[in-house]
Coordinates of C-alpha atoms and ligand atoms in Angstrom, one line a residue:
M36 CA 103.1 76.8 133.2
N37 CA 105.8 74.5 131.8
Y38 CA 105.1 74.3 128.1
I39 CA 107.3 71.3 127.4
T40 CA 106.0 68.9 130.0
D41 CA 102.4 70.0 129.4
N42 CA 103.0 69.5 125.8
A43 CA 100.6 72.3 125.1
P44 CA 100.6 73.8 121.6
L45 CA 102.6 77.0 121.5
T46 CA 102.5 80.1 119.5
D47 CA 105.0 83.0 119.5
G48 CA 105.0 86.7 119.3
M49 CA 105.4 86.8 115.6
H50 CA 102.3 84.5 115.0
L51 CA 100.2 86.2 117.6
L52 CA 100.9 89.7 116.3
V53 CA 99.7 88.6 112.8
D54 CA 96.7 87.0 114.4
A55 CA 95.9 90.2 116.3
L56 CA 96.2 92.3 113.1
K57 CA 93.9 89.9 111.2
R58 CA 91.5 89.8 114.1
N59 CA 91.4 93.6 113.8
G60 CA 90.5 93.6 110.1
V61 CA 93.9 94.4 108.7
E62 CA 93.8 93.4 105.0
T63 CA 97.2 94.8 103.8
I64 CA 100.7 95.4 105.2
Y65 CA 103.0 97.7 103.3
G66 CA 106.7 97.3 104.1
V67 CA 110.2 96.3 103.5
V68 CA 111.4 93.1 105.1
G69 CA 114.7 92.1 106.7
I70 CA 115.9 91.2 110.2
P71 CA 113.8 90.7 112.4
V72 CA 110.5 90.9 110.5
T73 CA 110.9 88.8 107.4
D74 CA 109.0 85.8 108.8
L75 CA 106.3 88.1 110.1
A76 CA 105.6 89.2 106.6
R77 CA 105.7 85.6 105.3
H78 CA 103.3 84.5 108.0
A79 CA 100.9 87.4 107.3
Q80 CA 100.8 86.3 103.7
E81 CA 100.2 82.8 104.8
V82 CA 97.1 83.8 106.7
G83 CA 95.7 85.9 103.8
I84 CA 96.9 89.4 104.7
R85 CA 98.1 91.0 101.6
Y86 CA 101.8 92.0 101.8
I87 CA 103.0 94.8 99.5
G88 CA 106.8 94.9 99.4
F89 CA 108.4 98.3 98.6
R90 CA 111.8 99.5 97.5
H91 CA 112.0 102.1 100.3
E92 CA 110.2 102.3 103.6
Q93 CA 109.1 105.9 103.1
S94 CA 106.9 104.9 100.2
A95 CA 105.5 101.9 102.2
G96 CA 104.6 104.4 105.0
N97 CA 103.0 106.8 102.6
A98 CA 101.0 103.9 101.1
A99 CA 99.8 102.9 104.6
A100 CA 99.0 106.6 105.4
V101 CA 96.9 107.1 102.3
S102 CA 95.1 103.9 102.9
G103 CA 94.2 105.2 106.4
Y104 CA 92.9 108.4 104.9
L105 CA 90.7 106.6 102.4
T106 CA 89.3 104.0 104.7
Q107 CA 89.3 105.6 108.2
K108 CA 91.2 102.4 109.4
P109 CA 94.9 102.6 110.2
G110 CA 97.1 101.6 107.4
I111 CA 99.9 99.3 108.5
C112 CA 103.6 99.9 107.6
L113 CA 106.2 97.3 108.5
T114 CA 109.9 98.2 108.8
V115 CA 113.1 96.7 110.0
S116 CA 115.2 98.1 112.8
A117 CA 117.1 101.4 112.9
P118 CA 117.6 102.6 109.2
G119 CA 114.4 101.0 108.0
F120 CA 112.6 102.4 111.0
L121 CA 114.1 105.9 110.2
N122 CA 113.2 105.7 106.6
G123 CA 109.6 105.0 107.5
L124 CA 109.5 107.6 110.2
T125 CA 109.3 110.5 107.6
A126 CA 106.0 109.0 106.4
L127 CA 104.8 108.5 110.0
A128 CA 105.5 112.1 110.8
C129 CA 103.9 113.3 107.6
A130 CA 100.8 111.2 108.4
T131 CA 100.6 112.8 111.8
Q132 CA 100.8 116.2 110.3
N133 CA 98.1 115.4 107.8
G134 CA 95.9 113.7 110.4
F135 CA 95.9 110.3 108.6
P136 CA 95.7 107.2 110.7
M137 CA 98.5 104.7 110.3
I138 CA 100.6 102.4 112.4
Q139 CA 104.3 101.9 111.8
I140 CA 105.2 98.5 113.2
S141 CA 109.0 98.2 113.4
G142 CA 111.2 95.4 114.6
S143 CA 113.8 96.6 117.1
S144 CA 116.8 95.4 119.0
D145 CA 116.5 93.9 122.4
R146 CA 116.3 96.3 125.3
N147 CA 119.3 95.1 127.3
I148 CA 121.7 95.9 124.5
I149 CA 120.1 99.2 123.5
D150 CA 119.7 100.4 127.1
L151 CA 123.4 99.8 127.9
Q152 CA 124.3 101.1 124.4
Q153 CA 126.4 98.1 123.6
G154 CA 126.1 98.3 119.9
D155 CA 123.6 95.9 118.3
Y156 CA 123.1 95.1 114.7
E157 CA 120.9 98.0 113.5
G158 CA 120.5 99.1 117.1
L159 CA 118.6 102.3 118.0
D160 CA 116.4 103.5 120.8
Q161 CA 113.5 103.7 118.3
M162 CA 110.5 104.4 120.5
N163 CA 112.0 107.4 122.1
I164 CA 113.0 108.7 118.7
A165 CA 109.5 108.1 117.3
K166 CA 107.6 109.9 120.1
P167 CA 107.8 113.5 118.9
F168 CA 106.9 112.5 115.4
A169 CA 103.9 110.2 116.2
K170 CA 100.6 110.8 117.8
A171 CA 101.4 107.9 120.2
A172 CA 104.2 105.4 120.6
Y173 CA 104.1 102.0 122.3
R174 CA 106.3 99.0 122.8
I175 CA 105.2 95.4 123.1
N176 CA 107.7 93.5 125.2
R177 CA 105.7 90.3 125.8
P178 CA 103.4 88.2 123.7
E179 CA 100.8 88.4 126.4
D180 CA 100.6 92.2 125.7
I181 CA 100.1 92.0 121.9
A182 CA 96.3 92.2 122.0
V183 CA 96.3 95.3 124.2
G184 CA 99.2 96.8 122.3
V185 CA 97.5 96.5 118.9
A186 CA 94.2 97.7 120.3
R187 CA 95.9 100.8 121.8
A188 CA 97.7 101.5 118.6
I189 CA 94.4 101.3 116.6
R190 CA 92.5 103.5 119.0
A191 CA 95.2 106.1 119.1
A192 CA 95.5 106.2 115.3
V193 CA 91.8 106.7 114.6
S194 CA 90.2 108.4 117.6
G195 CA 90.0 112.2 117.8
R196 CA 92.3 113.8 115.3
P197 CA 93.8 110.8 113.6
G198 CA 97.5 110.4 113.2
G199 CA 100.5 108.1 113.0
V200 CA 101.2 105.6 115.7
Y201 CA 104.5 103.9 116.3
L202 CA 104.5 100.3 117.6
D203 CA 107.8 98.9 118.6
I204 CA 108.3 95.1 118.6
T205 CA 111.5 93.7 120.0
T206 CA 113.3 90.8 118.4
A207 CA 113.0 88.8 121.7
M208 CA 109.3 89.4 121.8
L209 CA 108.8 88.1 118.3
S210 CA 110.3 84.7 119.1
T211 CA 109.0 84.4 122.7
T212 CA 106.6 81.5 122.9
M213 CA 103.3 81.4 124.7
D214 CA 100.5 78.9 125.2
A215 CA 98.5 79.0 122.0
E216 CA 95.1 78.7 123.7
A217 CA 95.9 81.5 126.2
A218 CA 97.2 83.6 123.3
A219 CA 94.0 83.1 121.3
A220 CA 91.9 84.0 124.3
S221 CA 93.8 87.2 124.8
L222 CA 92.8 88.6 121.4
F223 CA 90.1 91.2 121.0
T224 CA 88.9 94.0 118.8
P225 CA 88.5 97.4 120.4
I226 CA 84.8 98.5 120.6
D227 CA 84.1 101.8 118.8
P228 CA 87.7 103.0 118.4
A229 CA 86.6 106.3 116.8
P230 CA 83.5 107.2 118.8
K231 CA 81.1 109.9 117.5
Q232 CA 81.6 113.2 119.3
Y233 CA 78.6 115.5 119.4
P234 CA 79.1 119.2 119.8
C235 CA 77.4 120.9 122.7
S236 CA 74.2 122.7 121.7
N237 CA 75.3 126.1 122.8
A238 CA 78.2 125.9 120.5
V239 CA 76.0 125.0 117.6
K240 CA 73.5 127.8 118.4
R241 CA 76.4 130.3 118.6
A242 CA 77.7 129.2 115.2
L243 CA 74.3 129.2 113.5
K244 CA 73.5 132.7 114.9
L245 CA 76.8 134.0 113.5
L246 CA 76.3 132.4 110.2
A247 CA 72.8 133.9 109.9
S248 CA 74.2 137.4 110.5
A249 CA 76.7 137.1 107.6
K250 CA 76.4 139.3 104.5
K251 CA 79.3 137.6 102.8
P252 CA 79.5 134.0 104.2
L253 CA 81.9 131.4 103.0
I254 CA 82.5 127.8 103.8
I255 CA 86.0 126.4 103.6
L256 CA 86.2 122.6 103.2
G257 CA 89.4 120.9 104.4
K258 CA 90.8 117.4 104.1
G259 CA 89.4 116.7 107.6
A260 CA 85.9 116.9 106.1
A261 CA 87.0 114.6 103.3
Y262 CA 88.5 112.2 105.9
A263 CA 85.3 112.3 107.9
Q264 CA 83.3 111.3 104.8
A265 CA 81.0 114.2 105.5
E266 CA 80.0 114.8 101.8
N267 CA 76.3 114.3 102.3
Q268 CA 76.0 116.6 105.2
V269 CA 78.3 119.2 103.5
R270 CA 76.1 119.1 100.4
T271 CA 72.9 119.6 102.5
L272 CA 74.4 122.6 104.3
V273 CA 75.8 124.2 101.2
E274 CA 72.8 123.7 99.0
E275 CA 70.2 124.6 101.7
T276 CA 71.9 127.8 102.6
G277 CA 73.2 128.8 99.2
I278 CA 76.6 129.7 100.8
P279 CA 79.7 129.5 98.5
F280 CA 82.4 127.0 99.3
L281 CA 86.1 126.9 98.8
P282 CA 87.8 123.5 98.9
M283 CA 91.3 123.1 100.2
S284 CA 93.4 121.0 97.9
M285 CA 92.5 117.5 99.1
A286 CA 88.9 118.5 99.7
K287 CA 88.5 119.1 96.0
G288 CA 85.7 116.8 94.8
L289 CA 84.0 116.6 98.2
L290 CA 81.5 118.5 96.3
P291 CA 82.2 118.6 92.6
D292 CA 84.5 121.5 91.4
D293 CA 81.9 122.4 88.8
H294 CA 79.2 122.9 91.5
P295 CA 77.6 126.3 90.9
Q296 CA 78.5 127.4 94.5
C297 CA 82.2 126.4 94.2
A298 CA 84.2 129.6 94.6
A299 CA 87.7 128.1 93.9
S300 CA 88.2 130.3 90.9
A301 CA 87.2 133.4 92.9
R302 CA 89.5 132.6 95.8
S303 CA 91.0 136.1 96.3
L304 CA 87.6 137.7 96.3
V305 CA 86.0 135.3 98.8
L306 CA 88.9 135.4 101.2
G307 CA 89.4 139.1 100.8
Q308 CA 85.7 139.9 101.4
G309 CA 84.1 137.0 103.3
D310 CA 82.8 138.3 106.7
V311 CA 81.8 135.0 108.3
V312 CA 84.0 132.0 107.3
M313 CA 83.0 128.6 108.4
L314 CA 86.0 126.2 108.5
I315 CA 85.0 122.6 108.2
G316 CA 87.9 120.3 108.9
A317 CA 90.5 122.8 107.8
R318 CA 93.2 124.4 110.0
L319 CA 94.1 128.0 109.9
N320 CA 97.8 127.1 109.2
W321 CA 100.2 128.4 106.5
L322 CA 97.9 127.2 103.8
L323 CA 95.4 129.8 104.8
T324 CA 98.0 132.4 105.8
H325 CA 97.0 131.7 109.4
G326 CA 93.7 133.5 108.9
K327 CA 95.5 136.9 109.0
G328 CA 97.1 139.4 106.7
K329 CA 96.2 141.1 103.5
K330 CA 94.5 138.1 101.9
W331 CA 91.7 138.2 104.5
N332 CA 88.9 140.6 105.2
P333 CA 90.3 142.3 108.4
A334 CA 86.8 142.1 110.0
V335 CA 86.3 138.3 109.2
Q336 CA 84.8 136.2 112.0
F337 CA 85.4 132.4 112.0
I338 CA 83.2 129.5 112.8
Q339 CA 85.4 126.3 113.1
L340 CA 84.2 122.7 113.1
D341 CA 87.0 120.4 114.3
I342 CA 87.4 117.4 116.5
E343 CA 90.5 118.7 118.2
P344 CA 89.6 121.3 120.9
E345 CA 93.2 122.6 121.0
E346 CA 92.9 123.7 117.3
M347 CA 90.6 126.5 118.3
D348 CA 92.3 129.9 118.5
S349 CA 95.6 128.3 117.5
N350 CA 96.3 131.2 115.0
R351 CA 93.7 133.8 115.8
P352 CA 90.5 134.1 117.8
I353 CA 87.6 131.8 116.7
A354 CA 84.3 133.5 117.2
A355 CA 82.3 130.2 117.2
P356 CA 84.2 127.0 117.9
V357 CA 82.3 123.8 117.3
V358 CA 84.2 120.9 118.8
G359 CA 82.9 117.5 117.6
D360 CA 83.3 115.1 114.7
I361 CA 82.3 116.8 111.5
V362 CA 79.5 114.4 110.5
S363 CA 77.8 114.7 113.9
S364 CA 78.4 118.4 114.1
L365 CA 76.9 119.0 110.7
E366 CA 73.9 116.8 111.4
V367 CA 73.1 118.8 114.5
M368 CA 73.6 122.1 112.7
I369 CA 71.4 121.0 109.8
A370 CA 68.7 119.9 112.2
K371 CA 68.7 123.2 114.0
M372 CA 69.2 125.4 110.9
D373 CA 65.6 126.2 110.2
N374 CA 65.3 128.2 113.4
F375 CA 67.9 130.7 112.1
N376 CA 66.9 131.5 108.5
I377 CA 70.4 131.2 107.0
Q378 CA 70.4 132.3 103.4
C379 CA 73.3 133.6 101.4
P380 CA 72.6 137.1 100.1
K381 CA 72.1 137.1 96.3
E382 CA 74.4 140.1 95.8
W383 CA 77.3 138.1 97.3
R384 CA 76.7 135.1 95.0
D385 CA 76.4 137.4 92.0
A386 CA 79.6 139.1 92.8
I387 CA 81.4 135.7 93.0
D388 CA 79.8 134.5 89.8
T389 CA 81.0 137.6 87.9
V390 CA 84.6 137.0 89.0
K391 CA 84.3 133.3 88.3
Q392 CA 83.3 134.1 84.7
T393 CA 86.1 136.6 84.2
N394 CA 88.7 134.1 85.6
A395 CA 87.3 131.3 83.5
V396 CA 87.8 133.2 80.3
K397 CA 91.4 134.0 81.4
M398 CA 92.1 130.4 82.2
Q399 CA 90.6 129.2 79.0
A400 CA 93.0 131.4 77.1
K401 CA 96.0 130.0 79.0
L402 CA 94.9 126.4 78.4
T403 CA 94.4 126.9 74.7
T404 CA 97.4 129.0 73.8
P405 CA 99.8 126.7 71.9
T406 CA 103.5 126.8 72.7
S407 CA 106.5 124.8 71.7
P408 CA 107.8 123.2 73.8
M409 CA 104.6 122.6 75.9
N410 CA 103.9 124.6 79.0
Y411 CA 102.1 123.4 82.1
F412 CA 98.7 124.8 80.9
N413 CA 98.4 123.4 77.4
A414 CA 99.8 120.1 78.7
L415 CA 97.3 120.0 81.6
K416 CA 94.5 120.9 79.2
A417 CA 95.2 117.6 77.4
V418 CA 95.3 115.7 80.7
S419 CA 92.1 117.3 81.9
D420 CA 90.3 116.5 78.6
V421 CA 91.2 112.8 78.8
M422 CA 90.2 112.7 82.5
Q423 CA 86.7 113.8 81.7
G424 CA 86.2 110.1 80.8
Y425 CA 87.7 109.0 84.1
K426 CA 85.9 110.9 86.9
D427 CA 86.4 108.0 89.3
I428 CA 90.2 107.9 89.0
Y429 CA 92.5 108.7 91.8
L430 CA 94.7 111.7 91.1
V431 CA 98.1 111.8 92.9
N432 CA 99.9 115.1 92.5
E433 CA 103.2 116.5 93.6
G434 CA 105.8 119.0 92.5
A435 CA 105.7 122.8 92.6
N436 CA 104.4 124.2 89.4
T437 CA 103.1 120.7 88.5
L438 CA 101.2 120.7 91.8
D439 CA 99.8 124.2 91.7
D440 CA 98.8 124.2 88.1
T441 CA 97.3 120.7 88.2
R442 CA 95.2 121.7 91.2
N443 CA 93.9 124.7 89.3
V444 CA 93.3 123.1 85.9
V445 CA 92.1 119.5 86.7
N446 CA 88.7 119.4 88.2
M447 CA 87.7 116.8 90.8
Y448 CA 84.2 115.5 90.9
R449 CA 84.1 112.9 93.7
P450 CA 85.3 112.9 97.3
R451 CA 88.8 111.8 98.4
L452 CA 90.1 111.2 94.9
R453 CA 92.8 113.9 95.0
L454 CA 95.9 112.9 97.0
D455 CA 98.7 115.4 97.2
T456 CA 101.6 116.8 99.1
G457 CA 99.3 117.8 102.0
T458 CA 100.1 119.9 105.1
W459 CA 103.9 119.7 104.8
G460 CA 104.0 120.2 101.0
V461 CA 106.3 117.2 101.0
M462 CA 107.9 115.7 97.9
G463 CA 108.1 111.9 97.8
I464 CA 104.5 110.9 98.5
G465 CA 103.8 110.2 94.8
M466 CA 104.4 106.5 94.2
G467 CA 103.5 105.5 97.8
Y468 CA 100.2 107.3 97.6
A469 CA 99.6 105.9 94.1
I470 CA 100.3 102.3 95.3
G471 CA 98.3 102.7 98.5
A472 CA 95.3 104.1 96.6
A473 CA 95.4 101.4 93.9
V474 CA 95.8 98.6 96.4
T475 CA 93.1 99.9 98.8
S476 CA 90.5 100.7 96.2
G477 CA 91.3 98.4 93.3
K478 CA 90.7 101.5 91.2
Q479 CA 92.9 103.2 88.6
V480 CA 95.3 106.0 89.6
I481 CA 96.9 108.8 87.6
A482 CA 100.0 110.4 89.2
I483 CA 100.9 113.8 87.9
E484 CA 104.5 114.4 89.0
G485 CA 107.1 117.1 88.7
D486 CA 110.3 115.6 87.4
S487 CA 112.0 116.4 90.7
A488 CA 109.1 115.2 92.8
F489 CA 109.0 111.9 90.9
G490 CA 112.6 111.2 91.7
F491 CA 111.9 111.0 95.4
S492 CA 110.0 107.8 95.0
G493 CA 110.6 106.9 91.4
M494 CA 112.1 103.4 92.1
E495 CA 108.7 102.3 93.2
V496 CA 107.7 102.0 89.5
E497 CA 109.2 98.5 90.0
T498 CA 106.7 97.9 92.8
I499 CA 103.9 99.2 90.6
C500 CA 105.0 96.8 87.8
R501 CA 105.6 93.9 90.1
Y502 CA 102.0 94.0 91.5
H503 CA 100.5 95.0 88.1
L504 CA 98.8 98.0 89.5
P505 CA 96.7 100.2 87.2
V506 CA 98.8 103.3 87.8
T507 CA 99.7 105.8 85.1
I508 CA 102.4 108.3 85.8
V509 CA 102.8 111.6 83.9
V510 CA 106.2 113.2 84.6
M511 CA 106.0 116.9 83.8
N512 CA 109.6 117.1 82.7
N513 CA 111.0 120.6 82.7
G514 CA 114.5 119.5 83.6
G515 CA 114.5 120.7 87.2
I516 CA 113.2 121.9 90.5
Y517 CA 110.8 124.7 89.4
R518 CA 112.7 125.2 86.1
G519 CA 115.4 123.6 84.1
N520 CA 117.3 126.6 82.7
D521 CA 119.0 128.2 85.7
P522 CA 122.6 129.1 85.4
N523 CA 125.4 128.2 87.8
L524 CA 126.0 131.6 89.3
G525 CA 129.7 130.8 89.8
G526 CA 130.0 130.1 86.1
G527 CA 131.4 126.6 86.6
A528 CA 130.6 123.4 84.7
D529 CA 128.3 122.0 87.5
P530 CA 124.6 122.3 86.9
S531 CA 122.7 124.9 89.0
P532 CA 121.1 123.8 92.3
T533 CA 117.7 123.6 90.7
S534 CA 118.8 121.7 87.5
L535 CA 118.2 118.1 86.7
T536 CA 119.4 116.1 83.7
P537 CA 118.2 117.9 80.5
D538 CA 116.2 115.7 78.2
A539 CA 116.0 112.9 80.7
R540 CA 113.9 109.9 79.6
Y541 CA 111.9 108.9 82.6
D542 CA 109.9 106.6 80.4
K543 CA 112.9 104.3 80.1
M544 CA 112.6 103.6 83.8
I545 CA 109.3 101.8 83.6
E546 CA 110.3 100.1 80.4
A547 CA 113.0 98.3 82.5
F548 CA 110.3 96.6 84.5
G549 CA 107.8 95.8 81.7
G550 CA 105.5 98.8 82.0
M551 CA 104.2 100.8 79.1
A552 CA 106.4 103.8 78.2
Y553 CA 105.5 107.0 76.3
H554 CA 107.5 110.1 75.4
V555 CA 105.5 113.1 74.3
T556 CA 106.3 116.6 73.2
T557 CA 102.9 118.1 72.2
P558 CA 99.5 118.2 73.8
D559 CA 98.1 116.0 71.0
E560 CA 100.7 113.3 71.6
L561 CA 100.0 113.6 75.3
R562 CA 96.3 113.2 74.8
T563 CA 96.8 110.1 72.6
A564 CA 99.4 108.6 75.0
L565 CA 97.2 109.2 78.1
T566 CA 94.1 107.8 76.4
D567 CA 96.1 104.7 75.5
A568 CA 97.7 104.3 78.9
L569 CA 94.5 104.6 80.8
A570 CA 92.6 102.3 78.5
S571 CA 95.2 99.6 79.1
R572 CA 94.9 99.8 82.9
K573 CA 98.6 98.8 82.9
P574 CA 101.5 100.3 84.7
S575 CA 102.5 103.1 82.5
L576 CA 104.7 106.2 82.4
I577 CA 104.4 109.2 80.1
N578 CA 107.5 111.4 79.9
C579 CA 106.0 114.8 79.1
V580 CA 108.5 117.4 77.9
I581 CA 107.7 120.8 79.3
D582 CA 109.6 124.0 78.4
P583 CA 112.5 124.3 81.0
A584 CA 111.9 128.1 81.1
V585 CA 108.3 128.3 82.2
G586 CA 108.2 127.3 85.8
T587 CA 107.8 129.8 88.6
E588 CA 110.2 129.5 91.5
S589 CA 108.4 127.7 94.4
G590 CA 105.2 127.6 92.3
H591 CA 102.5 129.5 94.1
I592 CA 104.4 129.9 97.4
G593 CA 107.3 132.0 96.2
N594 CA 106.3 134.5 98.9
L595 CA 107.6 131.9 101.5
N596 CA 111.0 131.7 99.8
P597 CA 113.7 133.9 101.3
K598 CA 115.7 135.7 98.7
S599 CA 119.2 137.0 99.4
S600 CA 119.7 140.7 98.8
L601 CA 123.4 140.2 98.9
S602 CA 124.0 138.2 95.7
P603 CA 122.2 138.1 92.4
T604 CA 119.5 135.5 92.0
P605 CA 118.1 134.2 88.7
P606 CA 114.8 135.7 87.5
K607 CA 111.7 134.5 89.3
E608 CA 109.3 134.2 86.5
G609 CA 109.7 132.0 83.4
Ligands
ADP818 P1 93.5 121.2 104.9 O1 94.9 121.0 104.8 O2 92.7 120.6 103.9 O3 93.1 122.7 105.1 P2 93.9 120.4 107.6 O4 94.7 119.1 107.6 O5 94.6 121.6 107.9 O6 93.0 120.5 106.3 O7 92.7 120.2 108.7 C1 92.0 119.1 108.9 C2 91.4 119.2 110.3 O8 90.3 118.3 110.3 C3 92.2 118.9 111.5 O9 92.3 120.0 112.3 C4 91.6 117.7 112.1 O10 91.6 117.8 113.5 C5 90.2 117.8 111.6 N1 89.5 116.5 111.5 C6 89.9 115.4 111.1 N2 89.0 114.4 111.1 C7 87.9 115.0 111.7 C8 86.6 114.5 112.0 N3 86.2 113.3 111.8 N4 85.8 115.4 112.6 C9 86.2 116.7 112.8 N5 87.4 117.2 112.5 C10 88.3 116.3 112.0
TZD819 N1 112.3 117.9 99.9 C1 111.1 117.5 100.3 C2 111.0 116.2 101.1 N2 110.0 118.2 100.2 C3 110.1 119.4 99.5 N3 109.0 120.1 99.4 C4 111.4 119.9 99.0 C5 112.4 119.1 99.2 C6 111.6 121.2 98.3 N4 110.8 121.2 97.0 C7 109.6 121.8 96.9 O1 109.0 122.4 97.8 S1 108.9 121.6 95.4 C8 110.3 120.7 94.9 C9 111.2 120.5 95.9 C10 112.5 119.8 95.7 C11 110.3 120.1 93.5 C12 109.8 121.0 92.4 O2 110.2 120.5 91.2 P1 109.3 119.6 90.3 O3 108.1 120.5 89.9 O4 110.1 119.2 89.1 O5 108.8 118.4 91.1 P2 108.1 121.7 88.9 O6 106.9 121.4 88.0 O7 109.4 121.7 88.1 O8 107.9 123.0 89.7
MG820 MG1 110.4 120.2 87.4

């Protein structure tokens, strides 16, 4: 068709892509603009899609990923070519590792220049680079393919085990015109992009039979169960069987941490003795020492509920694999449970309760022992006290000691409110997750950040202030990575590899952008500042001074940290 002589109204790739996103229910795009996507973002805003502009693509990608985790719909991250694309790619890879659905849409150079390697402005063969880091990668070369390209990206992101999808849009495609009517007619929404997947009944029977045989059963809840929004089914299973449960970090709150069957504070006991362990949306990866070794009962048998068939036996044999989506799998199991008389033996529950009580007393002593300067525990006690009044708040958490101690001290009471470093233990998710959670939910966020961790995305405090988001950041400032008092082993004037600026005033950063700033040195000051900051619902940052000497190297995963036997290393414990 000749568009000019027909005088037909035209659209172009840029407009049609926005129309396709809108048609698919996209409410927000997180990104950083520049050539060739600036007008795309403008047009998105024009048609009522919210555009949140960041200071670095990695944070935009993290915001998109967390929005995917919270909503089961892919979060959208928009990046410019080459360097912008690469900056966002870390977040895409991280989302894929975590099983969060997101789509990174990136402008890219035209194929003729890239394929002949002729040197374009920000030229890079992006799609091939993205492939190993993404669950799927597609390129849209023609406006006529936009509807299918977007549908494929959405389906790939949310079906099965969710993940990050890369969608490459060339500069030429963005400005290529097309008959507007034909373009509108091409749009569609994929039907049932994340279909229910029921497990087969033999698998369910095998699992229930094994569970019924257990003397010391345990249920481990992972972030897959949180993603699947399986809290009602999980509660029914847990409460009807009386089996103790252990939440993985981001599954905290799926059932409340103060639930009488929560075994979090008896972790060593339940892993060391559990004889049948049912994994619900949790992989047997490094976070569970691969289901092997001295932490585990050598005779343990596993039941595993997961949507990804290849996950089974990935680290060790699984006695009863149940492949299906968690909600459907649990529904079927619960319906058939009565035939198997599954009841947790009382002696096992009593043994767990005894350990829980002993450990609670120990923890209480740590929390209430005053020190000057503060340590992680007496500071986090103040945070946890204030948060009792905010059980609906999102808690973003990263760092090493800051991460591990917050996880242990601050209880979660509702599903999907705890957002942290996830499967990779990655620093830099902090501000992106905080912004993504605040924008997606409209609710308040508290981000408890190690001073090093905060630095990875700290410039996004400007973004938080610019959009007036109700985010309160607590920087646990011990002056370094793990600790702030390490020496330079060469004796030189340079700070040690783990050191950051002593007495740094992170509160001044948010002041620069009009946020509320606090500097605290005692638990009481922290309590007062946090109460004030949360009540204001304004962007706020509390610089919380922690003793530089108290951090443990690598937090709770020091065992993974190789230590040289050839040269002296600073002491491990603070
Ligand atoms: P954690 O880090 O909390 O232990 P992981 O990220 O290791 O959790 O494991 C999450 C698991 O949940 C993944 O193996 C993923 O395939 C699975 N999963 C995600 N969504 C679903 C779902 N809807 N149904 C079943 N399994 C799911
Ligand atoms: N880079 C990235 C992207 N992720 C990482 N996990 C690291 C580096 C290594 N790393 C950790 O594993 S924790 C951490 C780094 C740099 C920071 C710990 O210091 P912190 O927390 O100040 O954030 P604490 O409270 O001082 O332990
Ligand atoms: Mg630190």
